[in-house]
């Protein structure tokens, strides 16, 4: 069987490794960029780090005793992925600067057309195309008229100096919060344009000492146990809490965030401007040990007036004030409803994915779409994203996908995809559960789909683990 993997980010590299381990030799990875790393290649903004502990945000088979910090910086994470791809011999199998344009299922195989005009074919396609991938550029009047440098946070222009400059950032998501902490100390003036305040959980990010790293290297069993304990602790507290808005975990989390705000911000006016009027973790929870300190510095300003328009000299807010800027950063998030798009995907009988997904993207267990056989998504729609380690999630999904593929290898059929009734049942149960989650308690966030229903795994983490352990073949159509 021939496999095509789309994307050489964390999940694409993992796919190559797992395919080889499973004994498949005929596979290739198409990557539109010029190197591996996905989100860690595209995001290079100052202050970038992962707020999932590094020892959890690692491949299970490639623990890294050398992580510099509990939450290591983005550049280090990128180097980790590059190193793993190299060590496992994945790089020669990646076709860089090749973007997949079309996927068409014809006569039992996927026909792949690349933007370059080249063509390929595969029995199985694994889409490892990422979630937070397509920058969301806001429609603010006058945006193009800005005379200084303006870019999205995921397209950071490192040729533009920020030191000693007047920098403005639009947005208060995880990205903007990290940029704020990183840039306030070196800018002349820093303006953070907040549309909605965020709850922020405290985070301590100590460096690992040389002695600690040596002990991780020496005692692999204890090292593994530490990572497992971290994972378990996280799932028992956070992961199982978010799916039940009334849970003790969510109440405790809110108390923690409230205490963090009350204790950290001295000026009562600023404190109230920073206080959200929705529940903690309704939006994707932000963790930061230095944001409140940064925003209280004399050169920092939290701008809460709405943005009227952008002008050549800066941002005009609705109170008539012009915030003069040299650099404007759009930390305005991503189009998370894209998934496989903008690829044009046609399944069995020429069915267009755009039509199937015209209301919203949907997939059985986040992996398979009825009528699109032998096409499997990693971190697809409705999966566990958020404050999870997506590496663990993708690895479990691959384990599951490879069991489906095993049905083909064993000759029990040539085409496998979720059945319509299974998709229907899953969607109904999904929607019911989604309404009980913390994400549905009244805030705007990228978790919500076009109907305002959270599009994120709404069941327990335990359930995800159980579902991924073994596919229920009765829920699949095998031809
Ligand atoms: O994007 P976001 P992000 N005018 O969508 C605002 C992961 N991540 O890049 O809240 C004014 O969260 C918007 O305002 P509002 C993580 O999963 C992880 O920060 O909608 N403002 C919001 O404040 C994260 O959740 C890490 O009112 C506008 C912001 O832009 C995800 O990536 C680090 C606007 C967008 O926030 C995305 O985070 C970074 C407008 N027209 C990212 N349009 C870590 O691991 C949008 N906004 C630490």
Short mmCIF file of C-alpha atoms and ligand atoms in Angstrom, two decimals:
data_model
loop_
_atom_site.label_atom_id
_atom_site.label_comp_id
_atom_site.label_asym_id
_atom_site.label_seq_id
_atom_site.Cartn_x
_atom_site.Cartn_y
_atom_site.Cartn_z
CA UNK A 1 0.00 0.00 0.00
CA UNK A 2 1.12 3.50 -0.75
CA UNK A 3 0.57 6.30 1.75
CA UNK A 4 0.67 10.04 1.32
CA UNK A 5 1.02 12.14 4.44
CA UNK A 6 0.13 15.82 4.16
CA UNK A 7 2.15 18.15 6.37
CA UNK A 8 5.50 17.74 8.09
CA UNK A 9 4.62 19.28 11.40
CA UNK A 10 4.59 17.38 14.64
CA UNK A 11 1.91 14.93 13.44
CA UNK A 12 3.35 14.45 9.93
CA UNK A 13 6.79 13.54 11.24
CA UNK A 14 5.12 11.21 13.72
CA UNK A 15 3.15 9.58 10.90
CA UNK A 16 6.33 8.78 9.00
CA UNK A 17 7.90 7.22 12.08
CA UNK A 18 4.82 5.17 12.96
CA UNK A 19 4.26 4.01 9.36
CA UNK A 20 7.80 2.75 9.18
CA UNK A 21 7.51 1.05 12.56
CA UNK A 22 4.35 -0.65 11.32
CA UNK A 23 6.31 -2.06 8.39
CA UNK A 24 5.06 0.22 5.63
CA UNK A 25 7.79 1.35 3.31
CA UNK A 26 5.92 3.06 0.49
CA UNK A 27 5.06 6.49 1.89
CA UNK A 28 5.88 10.10 1.30
CA UNK A 29 5.21 13.38 3.08
CA UNK A 30 4.25 16.54 1.20
CA UNK A 31 5.04 19.76 3.00
CA UNK A 32 4.25 23.21 1.66
CA UNK A 33 6.98 24.88 3.72
CA UNK A 34 10.70 24.46 3.43
CA UNK A 35 11.32 22.68 6.74
CA UNK A 36 9.60 20.56 9.37
CA UNK A 37 7.93 21.86 12.51
CA UNK A 38 4.52 23.10 11.36
CA UNK A 39 3.21 25.58 13.87
CA UNK A 40 6.68 25.80 15.43
CA UNK A 41 8.14 26.77 12.09
CA UNK A 42 5.46 29.33 11.33
CA UNK A 43 5.32 30.96 14.74
CA UNK A 44 8.53 32.71 15.70
CA UNK A 45 7.16 35.68 17.61
CA UNK A 46 9.07 36.99 20.64
CA UNK A 47 8.15 35.12 23.81
CA UNK A 48 6.88 32.03 21.96
CA UNK A 49 6.74 28.98 24.16
CA UNK A 50 4.42 26.05 24.74
CA UNK A 51 2.33 26.11 27.86
CA UNK A 52 2.12 22.34 27.91
CA UNK A 53 5.11 21.12 29.98
CA UNK A 54 7.92 20.14 27.62
CA UNK A 55 8.30 16.69 29.15
CA UNK A 56 4.69 16.02 28.12
CA UNK A 57 4.98 17.87 24.84
CA UNK A 58 7.45 15.31 23.49
CA UNK A 59 7.10 12.10 21.51
CA UNK A 60 6.67 9.19 23.92
CA UNK A 61 9.46 7.26 22.15
CA UNK A 62 11.84 10.23 22.18
CA UNK A 63 11.93 11.77 25.65
CA UNK A 64 14.27 14.71 25.86
CA UNK A 65 16.25 15.04 29.07
CA UNK A 66 17.71 18.31 27.82
CA UNK A 67 14.63 20.54 27.81
CA UNK A 68 15.91 23.83 29.19
CA UNK A 69 12.75 24.77 31.03
CA UNK A 70 9.52 23.32 32.26
CA UNK A 71 7.84 25.27 29.43
CA UNK A 72 10.57 25.51 26.82
CA UNK A 73 10.76 28.22 24.15
CA UNK A 74 9.39 27.72 20.65
CA UNK A 75 12.81 27.69 18.94
CA UNK A 76 13.88 24.78 21.15
CA UNK A 77 10.69 22.88 20.37
CA UNK A 78 11.26 23.42 16.67
CA UNK A 79 14.84 22.11 16.97
CA UNK A 80 13.48 19.07 18.81
CA UNK A 81 11.16 18.20 15.90
CA UNK A 82 13.93 18.78 13.38
CA UNK A 83 16.22 16.54 15.42
CA UNK A 84 13.67 13.74 15.69
CA UNK A 85 12.84 13.91 11.96
CA UNK A 86 16.55 13.64 11.21
CA UNK A 87 17.28 10.88 13.72
CA UNK A 88 14.44 8.69 12.45
CA UNK A 89 15.38 9.19 8.80
CA UNK A 90 12.17 11.00 7.90
CA UNK A 91 13.72 13.98 6.11
CA UNK A 92 14.56 12.17 2.84
CA UNK A 93 10.90 11.16 2.60
CA UNK A 94 9.60 14.72 2.82
CA UNK A 95 8.97 16.68 -0.35
CA UNK A 96 9.37 20.26 0.81
CA UNK A 97 7.81 23.28 -0.94
CA UNK A 98 5.12 21.02 -2.34
CA UNK A 99 1.59 22.03 -1.48
CA UNK A 100 -1.25 19.63 -2.08
CA UNK A 101 -3.92 21.30 -4.16
CA UNK A 102 -6.42 18.52 -4.85
CA UNK A 103 -7.32 15.13 -3.48
CA UNK A 104 -9.67 13.05 -5.59
CA UNK A 105 -10.84 9.54 -4.83
CA UNK A 106 -11.14 7.70 -8.13
CA UNK A 107 -11.32 3.98 -8.80
CA UNK A 108 -10.35 3.10 -5.26
CA UNK A 109 -7.30 5.33 -4.98
CA UNK A 110 -6.54 8.89 -4.00
CA UNK A 111 -5.25 11.00 -6.91
CA UNK A 112 -3.16 13.82 -5.55
CA UNK A 113 -2.45 16.99 -7.47
CA UNK A 114 0.18 19.35 -6.16
CA UNK A 115 0.27 23.13 -6.67
CA UNK A 116 3.46 22.56 -8.66
CA UNK A 117 1.40 20.54 -11.14
CA UNK A 118 2.95 17.22 -10.15
CA UNK A 119 0.69 14.28 -9.50
CA UNK A 120 0.78 11.30 -7.21
CA UNK A 121 -1.47 8.46 -6.13
CA UNK A 122 -2.03 6.74 -2.82
CA UNK A 123 -4.16 4.06 -1.25
CA UNK A 124 -4.25 5.91 2.04
CA UNK A 125 -3.95 9.61 2.82
CA UNK A 126 -3.10 10.87 6.29
CA UNK A 127 -3.85 14.56 6.71
CA UNK A 128 -1.61 16.04 9.35
CA UNK A 129 -2.44 19.58 8.36
CA UNK A 130 -2.79 21.21 11.77
CA UNK A 131 -5.50 23.19 13.45
CA UNK A 132 -4.10 26.65 14.23
CA UNK A 133 -2.77 27.16 10.79
CA UNK A 134 -4.50 29.83 8.72
CA UNK A 135 -3.98 33.31 10.17
CA UNK A 136 -7.14 35.28 10.83
CA UNK A 137 -6.58 38.79 9.58
CA UNK A 138 -9.28 41.03 11.06
CA UNK A 139 -11.41 43.26 8.89
CA UNK A 140 -10.60 46.59 10.50
CA UNK A 141 -11.14 49.66 8.33
CA UNK A 142 -7.93 51.26 7.13
CA UNK A 143 -5.71 48.30 7.98
CA UNK A 144 -3.84 48.63 4.70
CA UNK A 145 -3.22 52.32 5.24
CA UNK A 146 -0.88 51.85 8.21
CA UNK A 147 2.47 53.44 7.35
CA UNK A 148 4.56 51.38 9.78
CA UNK A 149 5.19 47.64 9.75
CA UNK A 150 2.13 45.45 10.22
CA UNK A 151 2.04 41.67 10.33
CA UNK A 152 0.16 38.74 11.83
CA UNK A 153 1.76 37.10 14.85
CA UNK A 154 2.29 33.88 12.85
CA UNK A 155 4.13 35.82 10.13
CA UNK A 156 6.55 37.73 12.34
CA UNK A 157 8.84 39.98 10.33
CA UNK A 158 12.19 39.74 12.07
CA UNK A 159 13.66 42.44 9.82
CA UNK A 160 11.51 44.96 11.69
CA UNK A 161 13.12 46.29 14.87
CA UNK A 162 10.90 46.63 17.92
CA UNK A 163 13.48 47.77 20.44
CA UNK A 164 12.90 51.37 21.44
CA UNK A 165 9.84 51.51 19.16
CA UNK A 166 6.14 52.09 19.73
CA UNK A 167 4.53 48.68 19.33
CA UNK A 168 0.84 47.86 19.31
CA UNK A 169 -0.66 44.38 19.58
CA UNK A 170 -4.29 43.60 18.78
CA UNK A 171 -5.71 40.65 20.70
CA UNK A 172 -5.41 39.09 24.12
CA UNK A 173 -5.12 35.38 23.32
CA UNK A 174 -2.23 33.13 24.37
CA UNK A 175 -0.12 34.66 21.60
CA UNK A 176 -0.65 38.30 22.52
CA UNK A 177 -0.04 37.57 26.20
CA UNK A 178 3.32 35.98 25.44
CA UNK A 179 4.31 38.81 23.09
CA UNK A 180 3.39 41.37 25.72
CA UNK A 181 5.60 39.76 28.36
CA UNK A 182 8.48 39.51 25.91
CA UNK A 183 8.34 42.98 24.34
CA UNK A 184 7.34 45.40 27.09
CA UNK A 185 10.87 45.50 28.60
CA UNK A 186 12.51 46.64 25.35
CA UNK A 187 9.92 48.85 23.65
CA UNK A 188 9.53 52.60 24.09
CA UNK A 189 5.77 52.26 24.28
CA UNK A 190 3.64 49.12 24.20
CA UNK A 191 -0.10 49.26 23.56
CA UNK A 192 -2.22 46.15 24.00
CA UNK A 193 -5.61 46.46 22.29
CA UNK A 194 -7.99 44.30 24.28
CA UNK A 195 -11.46 43.48 23.00
CA UNK A 196 -12.11 40.88 25.69
CA UNK A 197 -10.14 40.31 28.92
CA UNK A 198 -8.76 36.87 29.65
CA UNK A 199 -8.45 34.79 32.78
CA UNK A 200 -4.84 33.97 33.41
CA UNK A 201 -3.60 31.10 35.52
CA UNK A 202 -0.22 31.59 37.20
CA UNK A 203 2.69 29.74 35.71
CA UNK A 204 6.15 29.13 37.07
CA UNK A 205 8.77 28.36 34.53
CA UNK A 206 11.99 27.39 36.23
CA UNK A 207 15.09 26.38 34.28
CA UNK A 208 16.10 22.75 34.64
CA UNK A 209 19.49 22.59 36.33
CA UNK A 210 22.36 20.57 34.90
CA UNK A 211 21.96 18.18 37.82
CA UNK A 212 18.28 17.63 37.00
CA UNK A 213 19.04 17.02 33.33
CA UNK A 214 21.77 14.55 34.31
CA UNK A 215 19.35 12.70 36.56
CA UNK A 216 16.78 12.52 33.73
CA UNK A 217 19.49 10.98 31.55
CA UNK A 218 20.70 8.58 34.23
CA UNK A 219 17.43 7.24 35.53
CA UNK A 220 15.17 6.67 32.54
CA UNK A 221 12.54 4.93 34.61
CA UNK A 222 12.17 7.82 37.03
CA UNK A 223 12.25 10.20 34.05
CA UNK A 224 9.40 8.35 32.34
CA UNK A 225 7.46 8.25 35.59
CA UNK A 226 7.81 12.00 36.01
CA UNK A 227 6.34 12.60 32.53
CA UNK A 228 3.55 10.09 33.20
CA UNK A 229 2.74 11.70 36.55
CA UNK A 230 2.60 15.13 34.91
CA UNK A 231 0.23 13.80 32.26
CA UNK A 232 -1.98 12.01 34.76
CA UNK A 233 -2.11 14.99 37.12
CA UNK A 234 -3.11 17.25 34.24
CA UNK A 235 -5.82 14.96 32.98
CA UNK A 236 -7.29 14.35 36.41
CA UNK A 237 -7.52 18.04 37.14
CA UNK A 238 -7.89 20.06 33.97
CA UNK A 239 -8.97 17.69 31.18
CA UNK A 240 -11.79 16.07 33.06
CA UNK A 241 -12.85 19.38 34.57
CA UNK A 242 -13.40 21.32 31.34
CA UNK A 243 -16.03 18.90 30.08
CA UNK A 244 -18.21 19.53 33.13
CA UNK A 245 -18.79 23.23 33.71
CA UNK A 246 -20.13 22.49 37.21
CA UNK A 247 -17.09 20.47 38.28
CA UNK A 248 -15.05 21.26 41.37
CA UNK A 249 -11.97 21.48 39.15
CA UNK A 250 -13.45 24.39 37.21
CA UNK A 251 -14.50 26.18 40.39
CA UNK A 252 -11.02 25.76 41.82
CA UNK A 253 -9.45 26.95 38.60
CA UNK A 254 -11.57 30.06 38.62
CA UNK A 255 -10.62 30.80 42.22
CA UNK A 256 -6.97 30.38 41.26
CA UNK A 257 -7.28 32.80 38.34
CA UNK A 258 -9.22 35.34 40.42
CA UNK A 259 -6.61 35.22 43.16
CA UNK A 260 -3.88 35.64 40.55
CA UNK A 261 -5.54 38.79 39.20
CA UNK A 262 -6.36 40.27 42.61
CA UNK A 263 -2.91 39.61 44.00
CA UNK A 264 -0.91 40.65 40.93
CA UNK A 265 -2.55 43.85 39.70
CA UNK A 266 -2.31 46.79 42.09
CA UNK A 267 -4.22 49.55 40.32
CA UNK A 268 -7.93 48.82 40.92
CA UNK A 269 -8.96 50.45 37.63
CA UNK A 270 -6.54 48.37 35.58
CA UNK A 271 -7.50 45.28 37.60
CA UNK A 272 -11.17 45.66 36.69
CA UNK A 273 -10.29 46.26 33.04
CA UNK A 274 -8.45 42.94 33.10
CA UNK A 275 -11.29 41.07 34.83
CA UNK A 276 -13.33 38.85 32.50
CA UNK A 277 -17.10 38.60 32.93
CA UNK A 278 -17.21 34.95 31.87
CA UNK A 279 -15.92 31.78 33.46
CA UNK A 280 -12.28 30.74 33.59
CA UNK A 281 -11.31 28.29 30.82
CA UNK A 282 -14.40 29.22 28.77
CA UNK A 283 -11.90 30.62 26.33
CA UNK A 284 -8.71 28.62 25.99
CA UNK A 285 -7.03 29.11 29.35
CA UNK A 286 -3.94 31.28 29.33
CA UNK A 287 -1.03 30.57 31.60
CA UNK A 288 1.53 33.20 32.32
CA UNK A 289 3.86 34.09 35.14
CA UNK A 290 4.79 37.52 33.86
CA UNK A 291 1.95 39.10 31.88
CA UNK A 292 0.40 41.02 34.77
CA UNK A 293 3.80 42.38 35.69
CA UNK A 294 4.48 43.43 32.08
CA UNK A 295 1.17 45.22 31.58
CA UNK A 296 1.75 47.24 34.76
CA UNK A 297 5.03 48.70 33.52
CA UNK A 298 5.07 52.47 32.89
CA UNK A 299 5.63 52.05 29.14
CA UNK A 300 2.73 49.59 28.76
CA UNK A 301 -0.89 50.51 28.19
CA UNK A 302 -3.96 48.34 28.13
CA UNK A 303 -6.32 49.91 25.61
CA UNK A 304 -9.89 48.80 26.17
CA UNK A 305 -11.68 51.31 23.96
CA UNK A 306 -12.87 49.65 20.77
CA UNK A 307 -10.87 50.14 17.59
CA UNK A 308 -12.50 52.61 15.20
CA UNK A 309 -10.01 52.27 12.35
CA UNK A 310 -6.37 52.03 11.47
CA UNK A 311 -4.69 55.17 10.13
CA UNK A 312 -1.23 55.71 8.64
CA UNK A 313 0.11 56.81 12.03
CA UNK A 314 -1.56 54.19 14.23
CA UNK A 315 -4.81 52.95 15.72
CA UNK A 316 -7.75 55.31 16.24
CA UNK A 317 -10.02 54.12 19.05
CA UNK A 318 -13.71 54.89 19.39
CA UNK A 319 -13.04 57.65 21.95
CA UNK A 320 -11.30 59.58 19.16
CA UNK A 321 -7.78 58.97 20.46
CA UNK A 322 -4.96 58.12 18.05
CA UNK A 323 -2.46 55.58 19.39
CA UNK A 324 0.64 56.35 17.38
CA UNK A 325 2.67 53.26 16.50
CA UNK A 326 5.74 52.15 14.57
CA UNK A 327 4.78 48.47 14.53
CA UNK A 328 1.33 46.87 14.62
CA UNK A 329 1.01 43.16 15.38
CA UNK A 330 -2.21 41.28 14.64
CA UNK A 331 -2.36 38.59 17.31
CA UNK A 332 -5.87 37.88 16.16
CA UNK A 333 -5.79 34.09 15.98
CA UNK A 334 -6.56 31.57 13.28
CA UNK A 335 -9.31 30.32 10.98
CA UNK A 336 -9.78 27.06 12.83
CA UNK A 337 -12.66 25.85 10.69
CA UNK A 338 -10.44 25.25 7.68
CA UNK A 339 -8.90 21.85 8.46
CA UNK A 340 -8.26 20.18 5.10
CA UNK A 341 -9.17 23.32 3.15
CA UNK A 342 -8.10 25.14 1.02
CA UNK A 343 -7.31 21.75 -0.56
CA UNK A 344 -10.11 20.66 -2.84
CA UNK A 345 -11.17 17.23 -1.69
CA UNK A 346 -13.51 14.96 -3.61
CA UNK A 347 -14.53 11.67 -2.10
CA UNK A 348 -16.32 8.66 -3.50
CA UNK A 349 -18.60 9.45 -6.45
CA UNK A 350 -17.08 12.91 -6.78
CA UNK A 351 -18.67 14.21 -3.58
CA UNK A 352 -17.13 17.57 -2.73
CA UNK A 353 -15.95 18.04 0.85
CA UNK A 354 -17.00 21.72 0.62
CA UNK A 355 -20.59 20.49 0.28
CA UNK A 356 -20.32 17.95 3.06
CA UNK A 357 -18.79 20.57 5.34
CA UNK A 358 -20.82 23.54 4.15
CA UNK A 359 -22.23 24.17 7.64
CA UNK A 360 -19.17 23.14 9.62
CA UNK A 361 -16.36 20.61 9.51
CA UNK A 362 -17.21 17.31 11.13
CA UNK A 363 -15.58 13.91 11.37
CA UNK A 364 -16.28 10.68 13.16
CA UNK A 365 -14.09 10.65 16.26
CA UNK A 366 -12.27 13.54 14.59
CA UNK A 367 -10.62 11.09 12.20
CA UNK A 368 -12.82 9.80 9.39
CA UNK A 369 -15.51 11.30 7.12
CA UNK A 370 -18.23 9.06 5.62
CA UNK A 371 -17.78 8.76 1.88
CA UNK A 372 -14.12 9.72 2.02
CA UNK A 373 -12.50 6.30 2.30
CA UNK A 374 -8.92 5.76 3.38
CA UNK A 375 -8.56 9.44 4.29
CA UNK A 376 -7.69 9.96 7.92
CA UNK A 377 -7.17 13.19 9.81
CA UNK A 378 -4.88 13.77 12.75
CA UNK A 379 -6.09 16.53 15.06
CA UNK A 380 -9.11 16.91 12.82
CA UNK A 381 -12.47 18.52 13.68
CA UNK A 382 -13.99 17.80 17.13
CA UNK A 383 -10.81 16.41 18.61
CA UNK A 384 -9.21 17.19 21.92
CA UNK A 385 -7.37 20.44 21.40
CA UNK A 386 -6.72 23.24 23.79
CA UNK A 387 -4.47 22.85 26.76
CA UNK A 388 -3.63 19.25 25.79
CA UNK A 389 -0.45 17.77 24.41
CA UNK A 390 -1.46 17.35 20.79
CA UNK A 391 1.46 14.97 20.38
CA UNK A 392 -0.14 12.41 22.64
CA UNK A 393 -3.46 12.94 20.89
CA UNK A 394 -1.96 12.49 17.41
CA UNK A 395 -0.10 9.37 18.50
CA UNK A 396 -3.27 7.78 19.84
CA UNK A 397 -5.08 8.71 16.64
CA UNK A 398 -2.34 7.15 14.52
CA UNK A 399 -2.47 3.99 16.57
CA UNK A 400 -6.20 3.88 15.80
CA UNK A 401 -5.79 4.73 12.11
CA UNK A 402 -3.19 2.02 11.63
CA UNK A 403 -5.67 -0.52 12.98
CA UNK A 404 -8.17 0.60 10.34
CA UNK A 405 -5.47 0.34 7.69
CA UNK A 406 -4.70 -3.14 8.96
CA UNK A 407 -8.15 -4.16 7.70
CA UNK A 408 -7.02 -3.16 4.22
CA UNK A 409 -3.62 -4.79 4.56
CA UNK A 410 -5.26 -8.00 5.71
CA UNK A 411 -7.41 -7.94 2.59
CA UNK A 412 -10.72 -7.62 4.37
CA UNK A 413 -11.62 -4.71 2.10
CA UNK A 414 -10.13 -1.98 -0.02
CA UNK A 415 -11.95 1.08 1.24
CA UNK A 416 -12.76 2.06 4.80
CA UNK A 417 -14.52 5.11 6.18
CA UNK A 418 -16.90 5.88 9.02
CA UNK A 419 -20.46 4.90 8.28
CA UNK A 420 -23.18 7.54 8.00
CA UNK A 421 -25.20 6.19 10.96
CA UNK A 422 -22.08 6.16 13.15
CA UNK A 423 -21.31 9.74 12.15
CA UNK A 424 -24.88 10.74 12.92
CA UNK A 425 -24.89 9.08 16.34
CA UNK A 426 -21.53 10.55 17.19
CA UNK A 427 -22.63 14.05 16.19
CA UNK A 428 -25.79 13.88 18.28
CA UNK A 429 -24.00 12.63 21.33
CA UNK A 430 -21.22 15.15 20.73
CA UNK A 431 -23.60 18.10 20.61
CA UNK A 432 -25.38 17.02 23.79
CA UNK A 433 -22.10 16.68 25.68
CA UNK A 434 -20.66 19.90 24.24
CA UNK A 435 -23.40 21.92 25.87
CA UNK A 436 -22.24 20.86 29.34
CA UNK A 437 -18.67 21.93 28.87
CA UNK A 438 -16.99 25.01 30.25
CA UNK A 439 -16.56 26.27 26.66
CA UNK A 440 -20.33 26.65 26.33
CA UNK A 441 -20.77 28.90 29.36
CA UNK A 442 -21.01 32.19 27.50
CA UNK A 443 -17.92 33.57 25.83
CA UNK A 444 -16.66 34.01 22.30
CA UNK A 445 -13.77 31.72 21.38
CA UNK A 446 -12.23 29.73 18.58
CA UNK A 447 -13.62 26.58 20.21
CA UNK A 448 -17.13 27.45 19.00
CA UNK A 449 -18.40 26.35 15.62
CA UNK A 450 -20.69 28.30 13.28
CA UNK A 451 -23.66 27.35 15.50
CA UNK A 452 -21.93 28.50 18.67
CA UNK A 453 -21.48 24.88 19.85
CA UNK A 454 -18.00 23.93 21.09
CA UNK A 455 -16.25 21.92 18.35
CA UNK A 456 -13.80 20.36 20.77
CA UNK A 457 -13.84 16.84 22.25
CA UNK A 458 -16.54 17.23 24.92
CA UNK A 459 -16.07 13.88 26.66
CA UNK A 460 -13.51 12.83 29.23
CA UNK A 461 -9.94 12.22 28.31
CA UNK A 462 -10.41 8.66 29.53
CA UNK A 463 -13.11 8.16 26.93
CA UNK A 464 -10.84 9.43 24.19
CA UNK A 465 -8.15 7.00 25.31
CA UNK A 466 -10.64 4.13 25.27
CA UNK A 467 -12.06 5.06 21.86
CA UNK A 468 -8.58 5.27 20.38
CA UNK A 469 -7.47 1.93 21.84
CA UNK A 470 -9.42 -0.08 19.26
CA UNK A 471 -11.80 0.94 16.46
CA UNK A 472 -15.33 -0.42 16.63
CA UNK A 473 -15.49 -1.79 13.10
CA UNK A 474 -19.27 -1.88 13.16
CA UNK A 475 -19.08 1.91 12.94
CA UNK A 476 -17.16 1.69 9.68
CA UNK A 477 -18.11 0.89 6.16
CA UNK A 478 -15.61 -1.54 4.71
CA UNK A 479 -15.90 -2.25 1.01
O1 LIG B 1 -5.49 33.54 19.06
P1 LIG B 1 -6.89 33.62 19.84
P2 LIG B 1 -4.04 33.24 19.63
N1 LIG B 1 -10.53 43.35 16.88
O2 LIG B 1 -7.92 33.25 18.86
C1 LIG B 1 -8.75 39.20 19.19
C2 LIG B 1 -2.63 28.26 20.76
N2 LIG B 1 -1.46 28.92 21.30
O3 LIG B 1 -3.11 33.26 18.47
O4 LIG B 1 -11.36 37.51 22.53
C3 LIG B 1 -10.01 43.20 18.08
O5 LIG B 1 -6.87 32.91 21.13
C4 LIG B 1 -9.63 38.28 19.96
O6 LIG B 1 -10.55 39.02 20.72
P3 LIG B 1 -11.88 38.31 21.36
C5 LIG B 1 -3.70 28.18 21.82
O7 LIG B 1 -4.46 27.03 21.64
C6 LIG B 1 -0.81 28.31 22.30
O8 LIG B 1 -3.71 34.09 20.77
O9 LIG B 1 -12.45 37.45 20.29
N3 LIG B 1 -9.56 42.04 18.56
C7 LIG B 1 -8.59 37.55 20.81
O10 LIG B 1 -8.23 38.29 21.93
C8 LIG B 1 -4.49 29.43 21.54
O11 LIG B 1 -5.77 29.43 22.09
C9 LIG B 1 0.25 28.93 22.88
O12 LIG B 1 -12.74 39.44 21.74
C10 LIG B 1 -9.69 40.97 17.77
C11 LIG B 1 -7.41 37.46 19.87
O13 LIG B 1 -7.60 38.43 18.87
C12 LIG B 1 -4.47 29.44 20.05
O14 LIG B 1 -3.15 29.07 19.72
C13 LIG B 1 0.68 30.15 22.45
C14 LIG B 1 -10.23 41.04 16.48
C15 LIG B 1 -7.26 36.11 19.21
O15 LIG B 1 -7.00 35.16 20.19
C16 LIG B 1 -4.76 30.77 19.41
O16 LIG B 1 -4.14 31.79 20.17
C17 LIG B 1 0.02 30.74 21.41
C18 LIG B 1 -10.68 42.31 16.05
N4 LIG B 1 -11.24 42.46 14.84
C19 LIG B 1 -1.06 30.13 20.85
N5 LIG B 1 -10.22 39.81 15.95
C20 LIG B 1 0.90 28.28 24.01
O17 LIG B 1 1.10 27.12 24.08
C21 LIG B 1 -9.67 39.00 16.86
N6 LIG B 1 -9.36 39.70 17.98
C22 LIG B 1 1.29 29.15 25.08
#
